[in-house]
Coordinates of N, CA and C in Angstrom, one line a residue:
X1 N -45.4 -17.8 -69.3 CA -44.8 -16.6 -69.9 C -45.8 -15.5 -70.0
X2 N -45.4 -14.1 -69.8 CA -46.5 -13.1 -70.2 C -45.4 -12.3 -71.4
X3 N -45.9 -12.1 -72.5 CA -45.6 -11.4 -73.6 C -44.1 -12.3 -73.8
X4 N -44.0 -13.5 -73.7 CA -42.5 -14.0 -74.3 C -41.6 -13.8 -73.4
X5 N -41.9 -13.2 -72.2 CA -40.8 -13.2 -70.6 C -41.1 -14.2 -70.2
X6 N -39.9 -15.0 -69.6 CA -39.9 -15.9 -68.9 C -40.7 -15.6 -67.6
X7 N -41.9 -16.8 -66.5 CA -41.6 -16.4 -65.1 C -40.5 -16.0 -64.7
X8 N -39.3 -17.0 -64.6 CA -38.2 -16.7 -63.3 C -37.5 -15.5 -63.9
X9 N -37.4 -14.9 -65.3 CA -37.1 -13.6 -66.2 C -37.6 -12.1 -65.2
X10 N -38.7 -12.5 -65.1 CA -39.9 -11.2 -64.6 C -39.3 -11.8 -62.8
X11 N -39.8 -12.4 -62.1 CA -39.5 -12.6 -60.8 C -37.7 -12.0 -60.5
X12 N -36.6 -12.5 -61.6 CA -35.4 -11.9 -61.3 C -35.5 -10.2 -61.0
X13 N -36.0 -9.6 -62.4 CA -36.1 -8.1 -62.6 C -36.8 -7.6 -61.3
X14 N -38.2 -8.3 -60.9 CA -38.8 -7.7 -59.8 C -37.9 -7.8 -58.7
X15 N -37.2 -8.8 -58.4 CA -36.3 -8.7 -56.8 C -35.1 -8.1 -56.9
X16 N -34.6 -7.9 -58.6 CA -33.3 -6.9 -58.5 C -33.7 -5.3 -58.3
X17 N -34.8 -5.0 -58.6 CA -35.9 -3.7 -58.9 C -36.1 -3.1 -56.9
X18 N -36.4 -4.2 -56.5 CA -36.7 -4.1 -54.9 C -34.8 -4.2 -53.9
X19 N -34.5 -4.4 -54.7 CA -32.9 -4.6 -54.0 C -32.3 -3.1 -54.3
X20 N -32.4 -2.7 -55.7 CA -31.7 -1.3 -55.7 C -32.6 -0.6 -54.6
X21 N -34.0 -0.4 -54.8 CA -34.7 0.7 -54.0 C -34.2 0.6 -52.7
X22 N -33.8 -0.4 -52.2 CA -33.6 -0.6 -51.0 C -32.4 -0.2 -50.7
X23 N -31.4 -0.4 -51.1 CA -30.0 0.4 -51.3 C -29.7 1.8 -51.0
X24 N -31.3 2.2 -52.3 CA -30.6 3.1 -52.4 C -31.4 4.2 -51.1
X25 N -32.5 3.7 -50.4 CA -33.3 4.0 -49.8 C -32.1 4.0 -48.1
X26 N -31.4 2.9 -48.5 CA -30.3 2.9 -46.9 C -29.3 3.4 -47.0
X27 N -28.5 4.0 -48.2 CA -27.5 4.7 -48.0 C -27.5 5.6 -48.9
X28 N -28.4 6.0 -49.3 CA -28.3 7.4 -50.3 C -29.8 8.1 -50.1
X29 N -30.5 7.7 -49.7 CA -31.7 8.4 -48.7 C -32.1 9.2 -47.8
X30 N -33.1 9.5 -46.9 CA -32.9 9.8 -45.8 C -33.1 9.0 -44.3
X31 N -33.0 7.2 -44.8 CA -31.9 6.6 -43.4 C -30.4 6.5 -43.6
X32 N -30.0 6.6 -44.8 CA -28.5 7.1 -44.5 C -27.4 6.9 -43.1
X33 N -28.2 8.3 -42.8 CA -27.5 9.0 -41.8 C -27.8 8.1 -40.5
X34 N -28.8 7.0 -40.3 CA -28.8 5.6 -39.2 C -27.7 5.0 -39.7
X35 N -27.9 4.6 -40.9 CA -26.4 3.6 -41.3 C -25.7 3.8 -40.9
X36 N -24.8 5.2 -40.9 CA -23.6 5.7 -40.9 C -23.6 5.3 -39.1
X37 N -24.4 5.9 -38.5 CA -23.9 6.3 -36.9 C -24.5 4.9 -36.2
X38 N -25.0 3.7 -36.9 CA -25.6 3.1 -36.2 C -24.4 2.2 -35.3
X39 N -24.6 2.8 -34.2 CA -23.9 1.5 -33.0 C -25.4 1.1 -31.9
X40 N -24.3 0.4 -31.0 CA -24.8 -0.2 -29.8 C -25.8 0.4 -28.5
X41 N -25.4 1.8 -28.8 CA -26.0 2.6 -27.9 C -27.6 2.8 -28.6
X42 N -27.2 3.2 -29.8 CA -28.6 3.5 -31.0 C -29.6 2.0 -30.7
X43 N -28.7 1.1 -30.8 CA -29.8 -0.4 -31.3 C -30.5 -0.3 -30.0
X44 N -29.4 -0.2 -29.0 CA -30.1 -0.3 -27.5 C -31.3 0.7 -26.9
X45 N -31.3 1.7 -27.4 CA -32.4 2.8 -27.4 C -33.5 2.1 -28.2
X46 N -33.4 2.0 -29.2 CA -34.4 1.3 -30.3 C -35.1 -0.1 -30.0
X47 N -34.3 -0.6 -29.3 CA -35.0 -1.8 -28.2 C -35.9 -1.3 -27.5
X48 N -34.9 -1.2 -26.7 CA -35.9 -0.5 -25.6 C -37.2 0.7 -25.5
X49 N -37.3 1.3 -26.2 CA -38.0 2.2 -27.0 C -40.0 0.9 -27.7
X50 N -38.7 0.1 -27.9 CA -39.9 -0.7 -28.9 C -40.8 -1.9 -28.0
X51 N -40.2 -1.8 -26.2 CA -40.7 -2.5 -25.5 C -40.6 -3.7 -25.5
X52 N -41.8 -4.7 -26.2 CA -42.1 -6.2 -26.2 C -41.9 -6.3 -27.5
X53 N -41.7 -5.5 -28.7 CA -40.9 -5.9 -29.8 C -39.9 -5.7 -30.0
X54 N -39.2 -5.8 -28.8 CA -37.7 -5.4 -28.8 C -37.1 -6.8 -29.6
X55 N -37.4 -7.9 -28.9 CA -36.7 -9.0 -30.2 C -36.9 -8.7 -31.6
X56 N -38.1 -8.8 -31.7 CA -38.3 -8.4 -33.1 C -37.5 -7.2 -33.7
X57 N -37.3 -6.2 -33.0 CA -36.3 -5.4 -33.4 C -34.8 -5.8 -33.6
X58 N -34.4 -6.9 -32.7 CA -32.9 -7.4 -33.2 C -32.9 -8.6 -34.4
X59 N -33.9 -9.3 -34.0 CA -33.7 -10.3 -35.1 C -33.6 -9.3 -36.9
X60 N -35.2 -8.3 -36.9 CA -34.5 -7.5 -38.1 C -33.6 -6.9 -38.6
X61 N -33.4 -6.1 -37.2 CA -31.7 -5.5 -37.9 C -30.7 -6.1 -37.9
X62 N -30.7 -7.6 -37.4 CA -29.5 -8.4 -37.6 C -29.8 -9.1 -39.3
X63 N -31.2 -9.4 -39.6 CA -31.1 -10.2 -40.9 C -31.0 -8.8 -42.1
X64 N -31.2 -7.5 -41.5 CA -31.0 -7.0 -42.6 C -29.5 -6.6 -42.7
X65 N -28.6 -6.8 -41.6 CA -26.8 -6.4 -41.2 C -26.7 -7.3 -42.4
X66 N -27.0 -8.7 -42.0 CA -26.1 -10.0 -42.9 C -26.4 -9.2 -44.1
X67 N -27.8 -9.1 -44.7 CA -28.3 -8.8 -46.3 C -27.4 -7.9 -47.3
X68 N -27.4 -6.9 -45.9 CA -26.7 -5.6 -46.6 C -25.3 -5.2 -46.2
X69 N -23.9 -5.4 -46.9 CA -23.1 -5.9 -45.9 C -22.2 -4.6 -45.2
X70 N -22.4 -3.4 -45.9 CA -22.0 -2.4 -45.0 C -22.7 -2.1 -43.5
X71 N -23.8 -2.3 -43.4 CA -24.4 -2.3 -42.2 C -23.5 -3.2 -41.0
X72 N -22.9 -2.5 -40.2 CA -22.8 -3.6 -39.3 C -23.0 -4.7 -38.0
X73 N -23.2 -5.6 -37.9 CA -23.7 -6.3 -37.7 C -23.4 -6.5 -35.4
X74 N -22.2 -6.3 -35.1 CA -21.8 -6.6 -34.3 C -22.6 -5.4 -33.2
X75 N -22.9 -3.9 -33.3 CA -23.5 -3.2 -32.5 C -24.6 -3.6 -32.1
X76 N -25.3 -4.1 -33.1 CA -26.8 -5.2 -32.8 C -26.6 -6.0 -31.6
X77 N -25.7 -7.1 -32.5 CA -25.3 -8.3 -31.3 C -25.3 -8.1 -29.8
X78 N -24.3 -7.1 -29.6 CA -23.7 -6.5 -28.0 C -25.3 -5.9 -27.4
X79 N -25.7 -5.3 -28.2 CA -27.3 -4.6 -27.9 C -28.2 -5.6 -27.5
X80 N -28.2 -6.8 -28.2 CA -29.0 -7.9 -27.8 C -28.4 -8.0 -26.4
X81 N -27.5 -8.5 -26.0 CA -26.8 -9.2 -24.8 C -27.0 -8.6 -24.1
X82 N -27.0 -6.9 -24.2 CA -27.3 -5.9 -22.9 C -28.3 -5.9 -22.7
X83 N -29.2 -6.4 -23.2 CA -31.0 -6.1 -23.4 C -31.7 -7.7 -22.9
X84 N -31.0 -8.6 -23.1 CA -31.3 -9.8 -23.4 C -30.7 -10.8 -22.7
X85 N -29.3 -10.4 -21.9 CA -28.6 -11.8 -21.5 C -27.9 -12.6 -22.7
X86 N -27.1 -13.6 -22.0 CA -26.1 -14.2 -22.6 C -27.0 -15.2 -23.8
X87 N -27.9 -16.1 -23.1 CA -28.9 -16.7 -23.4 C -29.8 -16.5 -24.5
X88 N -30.4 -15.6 -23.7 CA -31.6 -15.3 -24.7 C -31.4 -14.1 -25.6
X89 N -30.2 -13.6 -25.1 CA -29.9 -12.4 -26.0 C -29.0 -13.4 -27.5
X90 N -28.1 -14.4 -27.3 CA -27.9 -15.6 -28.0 C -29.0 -16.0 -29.1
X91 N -29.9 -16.4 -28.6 CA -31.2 -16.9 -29.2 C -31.1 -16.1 -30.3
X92 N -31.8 -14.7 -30.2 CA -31.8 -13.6 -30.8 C -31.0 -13.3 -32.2
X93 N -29.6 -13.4 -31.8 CA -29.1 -13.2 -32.4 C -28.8 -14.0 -33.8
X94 N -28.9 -15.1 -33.3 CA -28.3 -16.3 -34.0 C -30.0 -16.8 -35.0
X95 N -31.1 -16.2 -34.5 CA -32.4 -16.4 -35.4 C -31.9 -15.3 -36.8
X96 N -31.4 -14.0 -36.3 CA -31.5 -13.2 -37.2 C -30.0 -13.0 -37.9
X97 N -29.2 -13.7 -37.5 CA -27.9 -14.2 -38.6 C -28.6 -15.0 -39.6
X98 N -28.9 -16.3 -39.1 CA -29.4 -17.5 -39.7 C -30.4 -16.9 -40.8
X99 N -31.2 -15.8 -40.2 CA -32.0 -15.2 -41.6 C -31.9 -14.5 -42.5
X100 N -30.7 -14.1 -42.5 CA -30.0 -13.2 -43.1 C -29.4 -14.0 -43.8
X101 N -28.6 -14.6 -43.3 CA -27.5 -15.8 -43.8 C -28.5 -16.8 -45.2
X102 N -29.7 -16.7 -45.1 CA -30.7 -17.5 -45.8 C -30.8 -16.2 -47.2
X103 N -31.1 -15.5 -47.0 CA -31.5 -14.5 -47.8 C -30.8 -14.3 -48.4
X104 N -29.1 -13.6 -48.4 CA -28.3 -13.4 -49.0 C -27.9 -15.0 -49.8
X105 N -27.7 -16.1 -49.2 CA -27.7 -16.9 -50.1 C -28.8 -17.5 -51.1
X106 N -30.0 -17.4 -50.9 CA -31.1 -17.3 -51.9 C -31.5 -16.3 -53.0
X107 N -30.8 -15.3 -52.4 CA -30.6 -13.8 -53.8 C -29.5 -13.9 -54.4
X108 N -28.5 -14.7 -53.7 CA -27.2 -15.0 -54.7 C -27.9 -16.0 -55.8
X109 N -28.1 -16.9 -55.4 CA -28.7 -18.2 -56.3 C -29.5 -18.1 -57.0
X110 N -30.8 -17.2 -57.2 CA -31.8 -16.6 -57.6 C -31.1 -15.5 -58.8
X111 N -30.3 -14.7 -58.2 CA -30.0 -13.7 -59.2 C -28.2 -13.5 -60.3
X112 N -28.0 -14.6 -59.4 CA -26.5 -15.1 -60.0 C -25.7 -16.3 -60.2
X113 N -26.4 -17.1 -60.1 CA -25.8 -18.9 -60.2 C -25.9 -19.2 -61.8
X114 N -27.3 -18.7 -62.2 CA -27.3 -18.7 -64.0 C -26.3 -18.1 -64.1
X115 N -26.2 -17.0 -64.1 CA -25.5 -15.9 -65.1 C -23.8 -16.9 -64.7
X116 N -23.8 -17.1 -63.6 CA -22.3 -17.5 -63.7 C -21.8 -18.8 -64.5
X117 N -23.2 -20.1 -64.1 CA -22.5 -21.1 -64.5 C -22.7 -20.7 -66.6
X118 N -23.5 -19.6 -67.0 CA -23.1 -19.4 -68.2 C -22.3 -18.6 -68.8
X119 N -21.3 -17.7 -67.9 CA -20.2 -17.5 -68.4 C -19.3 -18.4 -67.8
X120 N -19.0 -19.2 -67.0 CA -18.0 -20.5 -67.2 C -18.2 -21.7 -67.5
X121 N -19.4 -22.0 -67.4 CA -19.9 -23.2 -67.6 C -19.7 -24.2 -66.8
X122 N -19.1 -25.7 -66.9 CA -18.6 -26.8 -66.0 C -17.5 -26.1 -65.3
X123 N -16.9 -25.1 -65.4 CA -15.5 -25.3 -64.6 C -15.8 -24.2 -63.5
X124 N -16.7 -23.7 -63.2 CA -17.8 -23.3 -62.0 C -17.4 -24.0 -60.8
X125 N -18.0 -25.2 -61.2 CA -18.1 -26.4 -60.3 C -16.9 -27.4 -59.7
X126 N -15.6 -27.1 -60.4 CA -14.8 -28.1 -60.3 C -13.6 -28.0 -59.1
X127 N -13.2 -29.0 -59.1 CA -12.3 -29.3 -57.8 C -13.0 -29.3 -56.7
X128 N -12.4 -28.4 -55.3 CA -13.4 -28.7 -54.1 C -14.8 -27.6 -54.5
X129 N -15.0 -27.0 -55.2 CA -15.9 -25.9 -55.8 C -17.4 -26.8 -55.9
X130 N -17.0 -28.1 -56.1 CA -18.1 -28.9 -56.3 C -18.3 -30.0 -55.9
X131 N -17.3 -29.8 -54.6 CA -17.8 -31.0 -53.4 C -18.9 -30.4 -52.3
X132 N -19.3 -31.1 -52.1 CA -20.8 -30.4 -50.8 C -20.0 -30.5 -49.6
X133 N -19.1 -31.8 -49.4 CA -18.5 -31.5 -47.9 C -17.1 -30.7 -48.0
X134 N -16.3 -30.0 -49.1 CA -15.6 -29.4 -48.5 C -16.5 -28.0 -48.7
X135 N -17.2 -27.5 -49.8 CA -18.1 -26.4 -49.4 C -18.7 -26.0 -48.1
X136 N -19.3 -27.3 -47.9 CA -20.0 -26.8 -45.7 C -18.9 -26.8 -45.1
X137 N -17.8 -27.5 -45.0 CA -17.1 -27.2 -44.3 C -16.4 -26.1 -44.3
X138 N -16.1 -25.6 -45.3 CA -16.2 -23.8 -45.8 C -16.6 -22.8 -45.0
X139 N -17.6 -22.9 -45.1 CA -19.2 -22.5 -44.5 C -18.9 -22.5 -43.2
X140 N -19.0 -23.7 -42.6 CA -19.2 -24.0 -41.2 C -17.6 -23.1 -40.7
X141 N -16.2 -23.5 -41.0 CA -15.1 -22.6 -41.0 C -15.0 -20.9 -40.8
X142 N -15.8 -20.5 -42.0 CA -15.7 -19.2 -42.0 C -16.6 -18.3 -41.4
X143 N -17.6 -19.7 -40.4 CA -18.1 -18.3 -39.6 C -17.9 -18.6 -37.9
X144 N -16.8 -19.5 -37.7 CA -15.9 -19.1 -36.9 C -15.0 -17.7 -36.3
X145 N -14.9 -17.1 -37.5 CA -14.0 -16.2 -38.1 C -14.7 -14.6 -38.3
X146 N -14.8 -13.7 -37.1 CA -15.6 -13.1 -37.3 C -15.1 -12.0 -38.5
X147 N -13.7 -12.3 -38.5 CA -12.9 -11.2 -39.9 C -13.4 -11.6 -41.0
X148 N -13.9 -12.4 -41.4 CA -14.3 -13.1 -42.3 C -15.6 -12.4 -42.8
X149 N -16.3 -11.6 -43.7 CA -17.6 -11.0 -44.1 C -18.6 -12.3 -44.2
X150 N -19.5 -12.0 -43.0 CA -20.7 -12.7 -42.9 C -21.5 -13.0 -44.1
X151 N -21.7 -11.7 -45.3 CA -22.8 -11.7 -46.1 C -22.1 -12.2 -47.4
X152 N -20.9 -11.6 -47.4 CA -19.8 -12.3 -48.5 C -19.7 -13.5 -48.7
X153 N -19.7 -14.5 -47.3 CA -19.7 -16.2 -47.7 C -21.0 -16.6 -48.1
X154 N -22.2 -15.6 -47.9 CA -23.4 -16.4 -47.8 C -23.5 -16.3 -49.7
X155 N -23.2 -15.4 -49.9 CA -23.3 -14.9 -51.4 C -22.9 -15.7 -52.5
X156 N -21.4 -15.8 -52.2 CA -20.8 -17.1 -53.0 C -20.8 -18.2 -52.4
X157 N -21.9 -18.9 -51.5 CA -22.0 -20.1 -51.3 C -23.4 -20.1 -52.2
X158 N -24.4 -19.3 -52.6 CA -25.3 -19.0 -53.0 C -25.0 -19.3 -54.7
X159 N -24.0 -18.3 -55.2 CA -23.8 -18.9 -56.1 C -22.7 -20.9 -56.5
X160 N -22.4 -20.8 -55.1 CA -21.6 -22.4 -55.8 C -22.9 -23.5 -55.7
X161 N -22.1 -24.5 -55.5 CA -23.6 -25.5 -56.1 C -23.7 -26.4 -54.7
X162 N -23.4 -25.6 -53.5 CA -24.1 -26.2 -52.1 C -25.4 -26.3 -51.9
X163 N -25.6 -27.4 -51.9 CA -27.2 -27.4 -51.2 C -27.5 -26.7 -50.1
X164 N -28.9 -26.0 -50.2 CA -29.1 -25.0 -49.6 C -29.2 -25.5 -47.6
X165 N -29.6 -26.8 -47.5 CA -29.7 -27.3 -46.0 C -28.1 -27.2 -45.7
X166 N -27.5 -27.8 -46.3 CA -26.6 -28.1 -45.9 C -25.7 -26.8 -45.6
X167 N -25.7 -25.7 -46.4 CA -25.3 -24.0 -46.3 C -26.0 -23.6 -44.7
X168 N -27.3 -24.1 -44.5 CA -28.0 -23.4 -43.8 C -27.8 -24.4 -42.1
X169 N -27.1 -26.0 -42.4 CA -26.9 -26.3 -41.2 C -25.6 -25.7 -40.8
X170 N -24.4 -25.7 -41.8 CA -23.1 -25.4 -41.3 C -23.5 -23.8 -41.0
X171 N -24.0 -23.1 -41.5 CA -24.2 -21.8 -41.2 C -24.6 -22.0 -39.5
X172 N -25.5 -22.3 -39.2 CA -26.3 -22.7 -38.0 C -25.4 -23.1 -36.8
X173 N -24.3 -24.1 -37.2 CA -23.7 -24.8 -36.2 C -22.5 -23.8 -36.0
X174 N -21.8 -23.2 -36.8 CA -20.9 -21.8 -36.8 C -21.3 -20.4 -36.3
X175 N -22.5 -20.5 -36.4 CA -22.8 -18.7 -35.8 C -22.9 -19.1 -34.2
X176 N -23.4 -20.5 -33.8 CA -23.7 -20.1 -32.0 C -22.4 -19.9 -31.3
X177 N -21.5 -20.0 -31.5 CA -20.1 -20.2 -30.5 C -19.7 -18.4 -30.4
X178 N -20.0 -17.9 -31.8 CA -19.6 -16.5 -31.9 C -20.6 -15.5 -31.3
X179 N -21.7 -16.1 -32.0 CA -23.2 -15.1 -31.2 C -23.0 -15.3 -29.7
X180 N -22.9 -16.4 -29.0 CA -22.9 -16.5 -27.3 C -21.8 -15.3 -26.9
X181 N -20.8 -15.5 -27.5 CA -19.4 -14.5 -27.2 C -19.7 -13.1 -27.0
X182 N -20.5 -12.8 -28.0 CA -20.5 -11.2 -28.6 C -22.1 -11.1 -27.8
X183 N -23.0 -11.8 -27.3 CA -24.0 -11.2 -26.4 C -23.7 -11.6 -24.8
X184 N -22.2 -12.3 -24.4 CA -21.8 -12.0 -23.4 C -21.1 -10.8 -23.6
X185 N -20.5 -10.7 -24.4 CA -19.4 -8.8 -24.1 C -20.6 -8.0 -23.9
X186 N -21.7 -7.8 -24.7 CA -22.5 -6.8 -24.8 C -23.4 -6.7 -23.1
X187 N -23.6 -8.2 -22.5 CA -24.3 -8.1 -21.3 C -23.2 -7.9 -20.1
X188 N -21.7 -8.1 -20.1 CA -21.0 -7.8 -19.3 C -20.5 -6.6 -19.2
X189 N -20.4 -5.8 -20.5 CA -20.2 -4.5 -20.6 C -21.0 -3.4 -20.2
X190 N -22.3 -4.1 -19.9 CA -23.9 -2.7 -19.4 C -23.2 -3.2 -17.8
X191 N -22.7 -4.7 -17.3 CA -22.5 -5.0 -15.9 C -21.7 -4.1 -15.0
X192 N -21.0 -3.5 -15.7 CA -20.3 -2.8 -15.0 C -18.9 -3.7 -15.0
X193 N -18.3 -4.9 -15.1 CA -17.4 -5.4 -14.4 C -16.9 -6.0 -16.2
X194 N -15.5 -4.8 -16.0 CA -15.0 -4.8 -16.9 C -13.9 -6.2 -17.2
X195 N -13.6 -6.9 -16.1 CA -12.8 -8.2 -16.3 C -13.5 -9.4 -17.1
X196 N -14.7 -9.1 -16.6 CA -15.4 -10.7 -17.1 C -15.7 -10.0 -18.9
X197 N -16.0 -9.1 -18.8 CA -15.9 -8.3 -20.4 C -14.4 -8.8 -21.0
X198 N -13.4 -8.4 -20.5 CA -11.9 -8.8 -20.8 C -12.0 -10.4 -21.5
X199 N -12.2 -10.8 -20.5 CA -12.1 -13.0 -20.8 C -13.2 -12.9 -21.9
X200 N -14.6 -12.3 -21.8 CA -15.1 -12.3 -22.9 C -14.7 -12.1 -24.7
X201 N -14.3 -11.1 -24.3 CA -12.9 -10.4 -25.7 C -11.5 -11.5 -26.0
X202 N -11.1 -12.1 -24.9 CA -10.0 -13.4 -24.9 C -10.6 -14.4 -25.7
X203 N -12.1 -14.9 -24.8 CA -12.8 -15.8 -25.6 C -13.0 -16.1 -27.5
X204 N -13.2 -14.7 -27.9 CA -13.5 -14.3 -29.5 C -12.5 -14.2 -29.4
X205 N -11.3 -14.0 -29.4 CA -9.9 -14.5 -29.9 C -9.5 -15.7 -30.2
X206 N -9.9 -16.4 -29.4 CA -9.1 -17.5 -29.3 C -10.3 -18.4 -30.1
X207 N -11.2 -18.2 -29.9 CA -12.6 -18.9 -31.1 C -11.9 -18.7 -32.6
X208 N -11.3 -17.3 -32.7 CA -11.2 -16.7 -34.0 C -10.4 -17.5 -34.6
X209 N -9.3 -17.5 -33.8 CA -7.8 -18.3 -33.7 C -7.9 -19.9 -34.3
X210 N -9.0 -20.5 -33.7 CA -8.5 -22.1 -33.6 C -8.7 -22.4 -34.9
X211 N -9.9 -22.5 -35.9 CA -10.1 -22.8 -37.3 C -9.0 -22.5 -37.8
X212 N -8.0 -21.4 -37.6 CA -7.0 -21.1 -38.5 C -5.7 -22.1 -38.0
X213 N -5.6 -22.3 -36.7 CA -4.4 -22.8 -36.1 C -4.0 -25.0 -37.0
X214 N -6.2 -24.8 -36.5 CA -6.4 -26.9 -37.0 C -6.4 -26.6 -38.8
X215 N -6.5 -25.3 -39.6 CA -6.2 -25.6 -41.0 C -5.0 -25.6 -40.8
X216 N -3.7 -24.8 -40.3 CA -2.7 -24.8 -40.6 C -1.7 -26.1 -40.1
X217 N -2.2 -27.0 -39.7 CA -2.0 -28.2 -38.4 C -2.0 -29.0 -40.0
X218 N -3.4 -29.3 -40.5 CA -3.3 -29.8 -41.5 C -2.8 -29.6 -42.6
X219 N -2.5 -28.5 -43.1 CA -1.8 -28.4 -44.4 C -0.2 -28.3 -43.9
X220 N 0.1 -28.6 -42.8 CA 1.6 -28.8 -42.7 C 2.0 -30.3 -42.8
X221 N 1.0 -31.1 -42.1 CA 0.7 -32.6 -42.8 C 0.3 -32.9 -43.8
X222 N 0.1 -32.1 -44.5 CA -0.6 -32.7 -46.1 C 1.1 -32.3 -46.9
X223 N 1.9 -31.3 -46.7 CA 3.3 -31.0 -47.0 C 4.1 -32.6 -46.7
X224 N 4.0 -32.9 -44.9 CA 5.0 -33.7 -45.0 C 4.8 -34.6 -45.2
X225 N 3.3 -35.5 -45.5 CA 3.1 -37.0 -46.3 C 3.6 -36.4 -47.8
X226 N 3.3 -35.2 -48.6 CA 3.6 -35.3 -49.9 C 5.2 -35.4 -50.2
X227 N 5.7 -34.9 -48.9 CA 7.5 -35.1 -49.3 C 8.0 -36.2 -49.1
X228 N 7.1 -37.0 -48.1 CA 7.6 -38.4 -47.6 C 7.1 -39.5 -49.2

């Protein structure tokens, strides 16, 4: 303790202290005006611009997309793919979701799992709220789903009571199907050949689609064993 504060007291204040500045430093500052206009064309300059730290440049602006959730995340993506290939522009992507996806759920947990489970106490936890396998499978689900806010699930899985591996495999096993998709559009779209771009855009449909089609598959069975 120093002066009767708790460590984890003083460590909260200091990472909420570095979270506002940062805020307010990306949208009420003077980067602002990047937030606002930042697309594909931008990220892709900024790559390339940055040469052999060009990875390094997508992986950050992808873990800082997930962190911060207005930023968005998908002009990156397409930027990697144009810059990078389906592959390795993939790679990329899916390092700096996954680190993002880490962060946001360790700043939820760090700065809001107390405070919650003491204004509700046990009933926080209850029902599927405090199973581990329907939580990952949550997880693993909703990032099928690119409608679904990336930084938003990581947040309240941060605050529920998922073990952090298990957040960070289902996270893992759900971002590559979508990342490959979205740094093929981004690499078929510099190609010139706007068809294979098309089936690309088909593809993230129909990825988007299926998790919703196998929940609804199930809950029409769970109806007709409960009537039977």
């Amino acid at each position: 303790m120093a002066h009767g504060i708790p460590v984890r007291t003083i460590v909260k204040i200091a990472v909420a202290t570095v979270l506002i500045a940062a805020v307010a430093a990306l949208f009420l500052g003077p980067l602002s005006g990047l937030v606002e206009s930042l697309s594909g064309e931008r990220v892709s300059a900024w790559v390339n611009a940055a040469g052999a730290w060009g990875p390094t440049v997508i992986i950050l602006l992808m873990t800082v997309a997930i962190v911060a959730t207005p930023i968005p995340s998908a002009p990156i993506a397409l930027a990697a793919g144009a810059a990078y290939g389906h592959t390795i522009g993939t790679i990329y992507i899916v390092i700096g979701a996954e680190l993002g996806a880490m962060v946001a759920f360790a700043l939820a947990r760090l700065l809001g799992r107390d405070v919650l489970t003491r204004w509700l106490g046990d009933s926080v936890d209850r029902g599927w709220l405090g199973s581990q396998n329907a939580l990952t499978f949550t997880v693993f689900a909703s990032r099928l789903m690119p409608f679904i806010s990336f930084d938003i699930v990581s947040s309240a899985a941060g605050l529920s009571c998922l073990h952090f591996w298990r957040f960070a495999l289902a996270t893992l096993a759900g971002i590559i199907p979508a990342s490959f998709i979205l740094a093929h559009f981004g690499n078929e779209a510099v190609s010139g050949e706007p068809g294979r771009a098309a089936w690309a855009a088909v593809g993230l449909g129909v990825l988007t689609l299926t998790p919703l089609v196998v929940v609804a598959i199930r809950e029409q069975r769970r109806k007709e064993a409960a009537h039977d």
